[in-house]
Amino acid sequence: MKVNFIIVGAMKCGTRTLSKILSGHPEVSFSNPEEPGFFSHSKNWKAEINDYHKLFQEKEGVIYGESSTAYTNYPYQNLEIWKDIYAYNKDMKLIYVVRNPVDRVISHYMQSFQRGYTKLPLEKAILESSWYIDLTRYYTQIKPFVEQFGIEKVLIIDFDDVVNNLEKVVEELTNFLEISLEGFKNYKKTHQNPSIGKVVPHHKFDKFFRLFRPLTQKLPESLKKILWIFFKRKGFDKKPELSPELRRMIVNMTELDIKALSNLTGKDFTKWLSEK
Protein backbone atom coordinates (compact mmCIF):
# COMPACT_ATOMS: atom_id res chain seq x y z
CA MET A 1 0.00 0.00 0.00
CA LYS A 2 0.87 3.66 -0.31
CA VAL A 3 -0.69 6.69 1.29
CA ASN A 4 -2.76 8.44 -1.38
CA PHE A 5 -3.78 11.70 0.28
CA ILE A 6 -2.81 13.99 3.14
CA ILE A 7 -4.65 16.81 4.88
CA VAL A 8 -1.65 19.11 5.24
CA GLY A 9 -3.30 21.96 7.17
CA ALA A 10 -3.77 24.68 7.97
CA MET A 11 -3.62 24.35 11.73
CA LYS A 12 -6.85 25.32 13.56
CA CYS A 13 -8.88 25.36 10.34
CA GLY A 14 -11.15 22.33 10.79
CA THR A 15 -8.73 19.62 9.71
CA ARG A 16 -9.83 17.33 12.51
CA THR A 17 -13.44 17.58 11.34
CA LEU A 18 -12.39 16.49 7.84
CA SER A 19 -10.28 13.69 9.33
CA LYS A 20 -13.27 12.31 11.22
CA ILE A 21 -15.49 12.52 8.15
CA LEU A 22 -12.98 10.82 5.87
CA SER A 23 -12.00 8.13 8.37
CA GLY A 24 -15.65 7.04 8.50
CA HIS A 25 -15.82 6.45 4.76
CA PRO A 26 -15.79 2.70 3.95
CA GLU A 27 -13.27 3.18 1.11
CA VAL A 28 -10.78 5.15 3.23
CA SER A 29 -8.15 3.76 5.60
CA PHE A 30 -7.04 6.57 7.91
CA SER A 31 -3.90 6.57 10.03
CA ASN A 32 -3.91 5.97 13.77
CA PRO A 33 -2.96 8.40 15.18
CA GLU A 34 -4.66 10.65 12.65
CA GLU A 35 -1.84 13.26 12.86
CA PRO A 36 1.41 11.26 12.73
CA GLY A 37 3.57 14.13 11.39
CA PHE A 38 5.80 11.46 9.88
CA PHE A 39 7.49 13.52 7.16
CA SER A 40 8.10 16.35 9.61
CA HIS A 41 9.55 14.37 12.50
CA SER A 42 11.30 11.40 10.89
CA LYS A 43 15.08 11.82 10.64
CA ASN A 44 15.28 9.21 7.87
CA TRP A 45 11.80 8.65 6.43
CA LYS A 46 12.93 6.09 3.84
CA ALA A 47 14.41 3.87 6.53
CA GLU A 48 11.30 4.24 8.71
CA ILE A 49 8.64 3.87 6.02
CA ASN A 50 7.48 0.48 7.30
CA ASP A 51 6.69 2.08 10.67
CA TYR A 52 4.65 4.70 8.82
CA HIS A 53 2.65 2.06 6.96
CA LYS A 54 1.91 0.24 10.22
CA LEU A 55 -0.24 3.23 11.22
CA PHE A 56 -2.84 2.06 8.67
CA GLN A 57 -3.36 -1.50 9.88
CA GLU A 58 -6.76 -0.97 11.50
CA LYS A 59 -8.63 -1.07 8.21
CA GLU A 60 -7.95 -2.05 4.62
CA GLY A 61 -8.95 0.68 2.23
CA VAL A 62 -9.27 1.58 -1.40
CA ILE A 63 -7.27 4.70 -0.57
CA TYR A 64 -5.12 5.62 2.44
CA GLY A 65 -4.82 9.02 4.10
CA GLU A 66 -3.59 10.98 7.07
CA SER A 67 -3.77 14.52 8.47
CA SER A 68 -0.67 16.37 9.67
CA THR A 69 -0.84 20.14 9.95
CA ALA A 70 2.89 20.13 10.74
CA TYR A 71 3.44 19.68 7.00
CA THR A 72 2.55 23.35 6.46
CA ASN A 73 4.59 24.75 9.36
CA TYR A 74 7.25 26.28 7.11
CA PRO A 75 9.92 27.32 8.12
CA TYR A 76 9.66 25.59 11.52
CA GLN A 77 9.65 21.99 10.31
CA ASN A 78 11.26 20.05 7.44
CA LEU A 79 12.33 22.80 5.04
CA GLU A 80 11.75 20.71 1.90
CA ILE A 81 8.93 18.51 3.07
CA TRP A 82 7.12 18.71 -0.29
CA LYS A 83 10.16 17.07 -1.93
CA ASP A 84 10.16 14.21 0.58
CA ILE A 85 6.44 13.58 0.13
CA TYR A 86 6.87 13.71 -3.67
CA ALA A 87 9.73 11.20 -3.47
CA TYR A 88 7.42 8.93 -1.49
CA ASN A 89 4.42 9.30 -3.83
CA LYS A 90 4.48 11.66 -6.80
CA ASP A 91 0.71 11.16 -7.21
CA MET A 92 -0.11 12.23 -3.65
CA LYS A 93 -3.25 14.35 -3.30
CA LEU A 94 -3.14 17.19 -0.80
CA ILE A 95 -5.97 18.91 1.07
CA TYR A 96 -5.43 22.35 2.60
CA VAL A 97 -8.08 24.17 4.64
CA VAL A 98 -7.89 27.95 5.08
CA ARG A 99 -9.66 30.30 7.47
CA ASN A 100 -10.11 33.98 8.23
CA PRO A 101 -6.55 34.91 9.31
CA VAL A 102 -7.62 36.74 12.48
CA ASP A 103 -9.77 33.85 13.66
CA ARG A 104 -7.04 31.32 12.89
CA VAL A 105 -4.43 33.28 14.84
CA ILE A 106 -6.71 33.61 17.87
CA SER A 107 -7.58 29.91 17.79
CA HIS A 108 -3.90 29.02 17.43
CA TYR A 109 -3.04 31.13 20.46
CA MET A 110 -5.80 29.52 22.49
CA GLN A 111 -4.40 26.08 21.80
CA SER A 112 -0.83 27.20 22.51
CA PHE A 113 -1.85 28.72 25.84
CA GLN A 114 -4.07 25.85 26.87
CA ARG A 115 -1.44 23.23 26.04
CA GLY A 116 1.25 25.11 27.95
CA TYR A 117 3.39 26.34 25.06
CA THR A 118 3.00 29.97 26.14
CA LYS A 119 2.05 31.84 29.30
CA LEU A 120 1.83 35.22 27.59
CA PRO A 121 -1.46 37.11 27.12
CA LEU A 122 -2.95 37.05 23.63
CA GLU A 123 -1.63 40.26 22.07
CA LYS A 124 1.83 40.00 23.61
CA ALA A 125 2.18 36.41 22.38
CA ILE A 126 1.26 37.38 18.81
CA LEU A 127 3.67 40.32 18.78
CA GLU A 128 6.57 38.31 20.22
CA SER A 129 6.26 35.18 18.08
CA SER A 130 6.28 35.20 14.26
CA TRP A 131 4.90 31.63 14.42
CA TYR A 132 1.27 32.80 14.50
CA ILE A 133 1.50 34.97 11.39
CA ASP A 134 3.82 32.65 9.43
CA LEU A 135 1.38 29.74 9.65
CA THR A 136 -1.36 32.08 8.42
CA ARG A 137 0.49 32.92 5.21
CA TYR A 138 -1.56 30.36 3.33
CA TYR A 139 -0.17 31.04 -0.15
CA THR A 140 3.40 30.90 1.14
CA GLN A 141 2.69 27.57 2.83
CA ILE A 142 0.90 25.84 -0.06
CA LYS A 143 2.79 27.29 -3.06
CA PRO A 144 5.75 24.84 -2.85
CA PHE A 145 3.32 21.90 -2.84
CA VAL A 146 1.49 23.30 -5.87
CA GLU A 147 4.79 23.76 -7.70
CA GLN A 148 5.93 20.25 -6.77
CA PHE A 149 2.71 18.29 -7.43
CA GLY A 150 0.66 20.55 -9.72
CA ILE A 151 -2.48 22.48 -8.85
CA GLU A 152 -4.67 19.53 -9.92
CA LYS A 153 -3.28 17.53 -6.97
CA VAL A 154 -4.13 20.23 -4.40
CA LEU A 155 -7.61 20.90 -3.03
CA ILE A 156 -8.04 24.13 -1.04
CA ILE A 157 -11.13 24.27 1.17
CA ASP A 158 -12.69 27.29 2.88
CA PHE A 159 -13.21 26.78 6.63
CA ASP A 160 -16.48 28.72 6.35
CA ASP A 161 -17.81 25.92 4.15
CA VAL A 162 -16.72 23.31 6.71
CA VAL A 163 -18.85 25.12 9.29
CA ASN A 164 -21.78 26.33 7.17
CA ASN A 165 -21.89 24.24 3.99
CA LEU A 166 -20.43 20.84 4.77
CA GLU A 167 -22.42 19.19 1.98
CA LYS A 168 -20.42 21.27 -0.51
CA VAL A 169 -17.16 20.20 1.14
CA VAL A 170 -18.16 16.53 1.03
CA GLU A 171 -18.92 16.86 -2.68
CA GLU A 172 -15.51 18.46 -3.25
CA LEU A 173 -13.82 15.60 -1.36
CA THR A 174 -15.79 13.02 -3.35
CA ASN A 175 -14.67 14.44 -6.68
CA PHE A 176 -11.10 15.12 -5.60
CA LEU A 177 -10.40 11.73 -4.02
CA GLU A 178 -12.56 9.80 -6.50
CA ILE A 179 -14.55 7.93 -3.89
CA SER A 180 -18.27 7.27 -3.63
CA LEU A 181 -20.61 9.96 -2.31
CA GLU A 182 -22.75 7.27 -0.67
CA GLY A 183 -19.90 6.42 1.69
CA PHE A 184 -20.30 9.82 3.35
CA LYS A 185 -23.91 9.26 4.42
CA ASN A 186 -23.12 9.04 8.15
CA TYR A 187 -20.75 12.00 8.48
CA LYS A 188 -21.16 14.40 11.37
CA LYS A 189 -22.64 17.71 10.26
CA THR A 190 -21.37 20.05 12.97
CA HIS A 191 -17.95 21.56 13.59
CA GLN A 192 -16.99 21.86 17.25
CA ASN A 193 -14.51 24.27 18.82
CA PRO A 194 -12.42 22.13 21.21
CA SER A 195 -10.77 25.22 22.73
CA ILE A 196 -13.95 26.34 24.50
CA GLY A 197 -14.58 24.50 27.76
CA LYS A 198 -12.86 21.26 26.79
CA VAL A 199 -10.13 19.83 29.02
CA VAL A 200 -6.89 18.91 27.23
CA PRO A 201 -3.48 17.66 28.40
CA HIS A 202 -0.41 19.83 28.82
CA HIS A 203 2.05 19.21 25.97
CA LYS A 204 4.41 17.50 28.47
CA PHE A 205 1.81 14.73 28.77
CA ASP A 206 2.31 13.86 25.07
CA LYS A 207 6.09 14.04 25.39
CA PHE A 208 5.99 11.74 28.42
CA PHE A 209 4.00 9.10 26.55
CA ARG A 210 6.21 9.34 23.45
CA LEU A 211 9.43 9.12 25.46
CA PHE A 212 8.32 6.10 27.44
CA ARG A 213 6.06 4.52 24.78
CA PRO A 214 6.95 0.84 25.46
CA LEU A 215 6.22 1.37 29.16
CA THR A 216 3.15 3.60 28.86
CA GLN A 217 1.45 1.20 26.44
CA LYS A 218 1.36 -1.36 29.27
CA LEU A 219 0.08 1.02 31.95
CA PRO A 220 -3.30 0.12 33.49
CA GLU A 221 -6.12 2.52 32.66
CA SER A 222 -6.41 3.55 36.32
CA LEU A 223 -2.83 4.86 36.33
CA LYS A 224 -3.35 6.62 32.99
CA LYS A 225 -6.32 8.45 34.52
CA ILE A 226 -4.17 9.60 37.44
CA LEU A 227 -1.53 10.90 35.03
CA TRP A 228 -4.27 12.65 33.06
CA ILE A 229 -5.43 14.48 36.20
CA PHE A 230 -1.88 15.66 36.83
CA PHE A 231 -1.37 17.00 33.30
CA LYS A 232 -4.87 18.23 32.38
CA ARG A 233 -5.63 21.87 31.58
CA LYS A 234 -9.09 23.41 31.30
CA GLY A 235 -10.10 25.19 28.11
CA PHE A 236 -11.18 28.80 27.70
CA ASP A 237 -14.66 29.78 28.89
CA LYS A 238 -14.94 32.16 25.95
CA LYS A 239 -12.93 33.29 22.96
CA PRO A 240 -10.43 36.06 23.80
CA GLU A 241 -10.68 39.30 21.82
CA LEU A 242 -8.07 41.24 19.88
CA SER A 243 -7.93 45.01 19.66
CA PRO A 244 -8.90 46.56 16.29
CA GLU A 245 -5.26 47.57 15.82
CA LEU A 246 -3.98 43.99 16.18
CA ARG A 247 -6.74 42.66 13.93
CA ARG A 248 -5.71 45.10 11.21
CA MET A 249 -2.07 44.19 11.72
CA ILE A 250 -2.78 40.50 11.06
CA VAL A 251 -4.71 41.31 7.90
CA ASN A 252 -2.04 43.74 6.67
CA MET A 253 0.67 41.13 7.15
CA THR A 254 -1.27 38.42 5.31
CA GLU A 255 -2.90 40.57 2.61
CA LEU A 256 -0.51 39.61 -0.20
CA ASP A 257 -1.01 35.93 0.60
CA ILE A 258 -4.78 36.36 0.63
CA LYS A 259 -4.78 37.95 -2.83
CA ALA A 260 -2.31 35.42 -4.23
CA LEU A 261 -4.39 32.53 -2.86
CA SER A 262 -7.52 33.96 -4.49
CA ASN A 263 -5.72 34.16 -7.84
CA LEU A 264 -4.35 30.62 -7.44
CA THR A 265 -7.67 28.98 -6.61
CA GLY A 266 -10.23 31.17 -8.33
CA LYS A 267 -11.99 31.39 -4.97
CA ASP A 268 -12.52 34.83 -3.46
CA PHE A 269 -10.74 35.03 -0.12
CA THR A 270 -10.50 38.82 -0.24
CA LYS A 271 -13.57 38.89 2.01
CA TRP A 272 -11.06 38.63 4.86
CA LEU A 273 -9.64 42.06 3.97
CA SER A 274 -12.73 43.72 5.44
CA GLU A 275 -10.92 43.67 8.79
CA LYS A 276 -8.67 46.51 7.54
CSV table of N, CA and C in Angstrom, one decimal, residues 207-272:
chain,number,residue,atom,x,y,z
A,207,LYS,N,4.7,14.3,25.4
A,207,LYS,CA,6.1,14.0,25.4
A,207,LYS,C,6.4,12.9,26.3
A,208,PHE,N,5.8,12.8,27.5
A,208,PHE,CA,6.0,11.7,28.4
A,208,PHE,C,5.6,10.4,27.8
A,209,PHE,N,4.5,10.4,27.1
A,209,PHE,CA,4.0,9.1,26.5
A,209,PHE,C,4.8,8.7,25.3
A,210,ARG,N,5.3,9.7,24.6
A,210,ARG,CA,6.2,9.3,23.4
A,210,ARG,C,7.6,8.8,23.9
A,211,LEU,N,8.1,9.5,25.0
A,211,LEU,CA,9.4,9.1,25.5
A,211,LEU,C,9.5,7.7,26.1
A,212,PHE,N,8.4,7.4,26.8
A,212,PHE,CA,8.3,6.1,27.4
A,212,PHE,C,7.2,5.2,26.8
A,213,ARG,N,7.1,5.2,25.5
A,213,ARG,CA,6.1,4.5,24.8
A,213,ARG,C,6.0,3.0,25.1
A,214,PRO,N,7.1,2.3,25.1
A,214,PRO,CA,6.9,0.8,25.5
A,214,PRO,C,6.4,0.6,26.9
A,215,LEU,N,6.7,1.5,27.8
A,215,LEU,CA,6.2,1.4,29.2
A,215,LEU,C,4.8,1.8,29.3
A,216,THR,N,4.5,3.0,28.7
A,216,THR,CA,3.2,3.6,28.9
A,216,THR,C,2.1,2.8,28.2
A,217,GLN,N,2.4,2.0,27.1
A,217,GLN,CA,1.4,1.2,26.4
A,217,GLN,C,0.9,0.1,27.3
A,218,LYS,N,1.7,-0.3,28.4
A,218,LYS,CA,1.4,-1.4,29.3
A,218,LYS,C,0.7,-0.9,30.6
A,219,LEU,N,0.6,0.5,30.7
A,219,LEU,CA,0.1,1.0,32.0
A,219,LEU,C,-1.4,0.7,32.1
A,220,PRO,N,-1.9,0.3,33.3
A,220,PRO,CA,-3.3,0.1,33.5
A,220,PRO,C,-4.1,1.4,33.3
A,221,GLU,N,-5.3,1.3,32.9
A,221,GLU,CA,-6.1,2.5,32.7
A,221,GLU,C,-6.2,3.4,33.9
A,222,SER,N,-6.3,2.8,35.1
A,222,SER,CA,-6.4,3.6,36.3
A,222,SER,C,-5.2,4.5,36.5
A,223,LEU,N,-4.0,4.0,36.2
A,223,LEU,CA,-2.8,4.9,36.3
A,223,LEU,C,-2.8,5.9,35.3
A,224,LYS,N,-3.3,5.6,34.1
A,224,LYS,CA,-3.3,6.6,33.0
A,224,LYS,C,-4.3,7.8,33.4
A,225,LYS,N,-5.4,7.4,34.1
A,225,LYS,CA,-6.3,8.5,34.5
A,225,LYS,C,-5.7,9.4,35.6
A,226,ILE,N,-4.9,8.8,36.4
A,226,ILE,CA,-4.2,9.6,37.4
A,226,ILE,C,-3.2,10.6,36.8
A,227,LEU,N,-2.5,10.1,35.8
A,227,LEU,CA,-1.5,10.9,35.0
A,227,LEU,C,-2.3,12.0,34.3
A,228,TRP,N,-3.4,11.7,33.8
A,228,TRP,CA,-4.3,12.7,33.1
A,228,TRP,C,-4.7,13.8,34.0
A,229,ILE,N,-5.1,13.5,35.2
A,229,ILE,CA,-5.4,14.5,36.2
A,229,ILE,C,-4.3,15.4,36.5
A,230,PHE,N,-3.1,14.9,36.5
A,230,PHE,CA,-1.9,15.7,36.8
A,230,PHE,C,-1.6,16.6,35.7
A,231,PHE,N,-1.8,16.2,34.5
A,231,PHE,CA,-1.4,17.0,33.3
A,231,PHE,C,-2.5,17.8,32.7
A,232,LYS,N,-3.8,17.6,33.1
A,232,LYS,CA,-4.9,18.2,32.4
A,232,LYS,C,-4.9,19.8,32.6
A,233,ARG,N,-5.5,20.4,31.6
A,233,ARG,CA,-5.6,21.9,31.6
A,233,ARG,C,-7.0,22.2,31.0
A,234,LYS,N,-7.7,23.0,31.7
A,234,LYS,CA,-9.1,23.4,31.3
A,234,LYS,C,-9.0,24.4,30.1
A,235,GLY,N,-10.0,24.3,29.3
A,235,GLY,CA,-10.1,25.2,28.1
A,235,GLY,C,-10.6,26.6,28.5
A,236,PHE,N,-10.7,27.4,27.5
A,236,PHE,CA,-11.2,28.8,27.7
A,236,PHE,C,-12.7,28.8,27.9
A,237,ASP,N,-13.2,29.6,28.7
A,237,ASP,CA,-14.7,29.8,28.9
A,237,ASP,C,-15.3,30.5,27.7
A,238,LYS,N,-14.5,31.4,27.1
A,238,LYS,CA,-14.9,32.2,25.9
A,238,LYS,C,-13.7,32.6,25.1
A,239,LYS,N,-14.0,32.9,23.9
A,239,LYS,CA,-12.9,33.3,23.0
A,239,LYS,C,-12.4,34.6,23.3
A,240,PRO,N,-11.0,34.8,23.5
A,240,PRO,CA,-10.4,36.1,23.8
A,240,PRO,C,-10.5,37.0,22.6
A,241,GLU,N,-10.5,38.3,22.9
A,241,GLU,CA,-10.7,39.3,21.8
A,241,GLU,C,-9.4,40.1,21.6
A,242,LEU,N,-9.2,40.4,20.3
A,242,LEU,CA,-8.1,41.2,19.9
A,242,LEU,C,-8.5,42.7,19.7
A,243,SER,N,-7.6,43.6,19.9
A,243,SER,CA,-7.9,45.0,19.7
A,243,SER,C,-8.1,45.2,18.2
A,244,PRO,N,-8.8,46.3,17.7
A,244,PRO,CA,-8.9,46.6,16.3
A,244,PRO,C,-7.5,46.8,15.6
A,245,GLU,N,-6.6,47.3,16.4
A,245,GLU,CA,-5.3,47.6,15.8
A,245,GLU,C,-4.5,46.3,15.5
A,246,LEU,N,-4.6,45.3,16.4
A,246,LEU,CA,-4.0,44.0,16.2
A,246,LEU,C,-4.7,43.2,15.1
A,247,ARG,N,-6.0,43.3,15.0
A,247,ARG,CA,-6.7,42.7,13.9
A,247,ARG,C,-6.3,43.2,12.6
A,248,ARG,N,-6.2,44.5,12.5
A,248,ARG,CA,-5.7,45.1,11.2
A,248,ARG,C,-4.3,44.7,10.9
A,249,MET,N,-3.5,44.6,11.9
A,249,MET,CA,-2.1,44.2,11.7
A,249,MET,C,-2.0,42.8,11.1
A,250,ILE,N,-2.8,41.9,11.6
A,250,ILE,CA,-2.8,40.5,11.1
A,250,ILE,C,-3.2,40.5,9.6
A,251,VAL,N,-4.2,41.3,9.3
A,251,VAL,CA,-4.7,41.3,7.9
A,251,VAL,C,-3.7,42.0,7.0
A,252,ASN,N,-3.1,43.1,7.5
A,252,ASN,CA,-2.0,43.7,6.7
A,252,ASN,C,-0.9,42.8,6.4
A,253,MET,N,-0.5,42.0,7.3
A,253,MET,CA,0.7,41.1,7.1
A,253,MET,C,0.4,39.9,6.3
A,254,THR,N,-0.9,39.6,6.1
A,254,THR,CA,-1.3,38.4,5.3
A,254,THR,C,-2.0,38.8,4.0
A,255,GLU,N,-2.1,40.1,3.8
A,255,GLU,CA,-2.9,40.6,2.6
A,255,GLU,C,-2.4,40.0,1.3
A,256,LEU,N,-1.1,40.1,1.1
A,256,LEU,CA,-0.5,39.6,-0.2
A,256,LEU,C,-0.8,38.1,-0.4
A,257,ASP,N,-0.7,37.4,0.7
A,257,ASP,CA,-1.0,35.9,0.6
A,257,ASP,C,-2.5,35.7,0.3
A,258,ILE,N,-3.3,36.5,0.9
A,258,ILE,CA,-4.8,36.4,0.6
A,258,ILE,C,-5.1,36.6,-0.9
A,259,LYS,N,-4.5,37.6,-1.4
A,259,LYS,CA,-4.8,38.0,-2.8
A,259,LYS,C,-4.2,36.9,-3.7
A,260,ALA,N,-3.0,36.4,-3.4
A,260,ALA,CA,-2.3,35.4,-4.2
A,260,ALA,C,-3.1,34.1,-4.2
A,261,LEU,N,-3.6,33.8,-3.0
A,261,LEU,CA,-4.4,32.5,-2.9
A,261,LEU,C,-5.7,32.6,-3.7
A,262,SER,N,-6.3,33.8,-3.7
A,262,SER,CA,-7.5,34.0,-4.5
A,262,SER,C,-7.2,33.8,-6.0
A,263,ASN,N,-6.1,34.3,-6.4
A,263,ASN,CA,-5.7,34.2,-7.8
A,263,ASN,C,-5.4,32.7,-8.2
A,264,LEU,N,-4.7,32.0,-7.2
A,264,LEU,CA,-4.4,30.6,-7.4
A,264,LEU,C,-5.6,29.7,-7.6
A,265,THR,N,-6.5,29.9,-6.7
A,265,THR,CA,-7.7,29.0,-6.6
A,265,THR,C,-8.9,29.4,-7.4
A,266,GLY,N,-9.0,30.7,-7.7
A,266,GLY,CA,-10.2,31.2,-8.3
A,266,GLY,C,-11.3,31.4,-7.3
A,267,LYS,N,-11.0,31.2,-6.0
A,267,LYS,CA,-12.0,31.4,-5.0
A,267,LYS,C,-11.7,32.8,-4.3
A,268,ASP,N,-12.7,33.5,-4.0
A,268,ASP,CA,-12.5,34.8,-3.5
A,268,ASP,C,-12.3,34.8,-1.9
A,269,PHE,N,-11.1,34.9,-1.5
A,269,PHE,CA,-10.7,35.0,-0.1
A,269,PHE,C,-10.5,36.5,0.3
A,270,THR,N,-10.7,37.4,-0.6
A,270,THR,CA,-10.5,38.8,-0.2
A,270,THR,C,-11.6,39.3,0.7
A,271,LYS,N,-12.6,38.5,1.0
A,271,LYS,CA,-13.6,38.9,2.0
A,271,LYS,C,-12.9,39.1,3.4
A,272,TRP,N,-11.8,38.5,3.6
A,272,TRP,CA,-11.1,38.6,4.9
A,272,TRP,C,-10.4,40.0,5.0
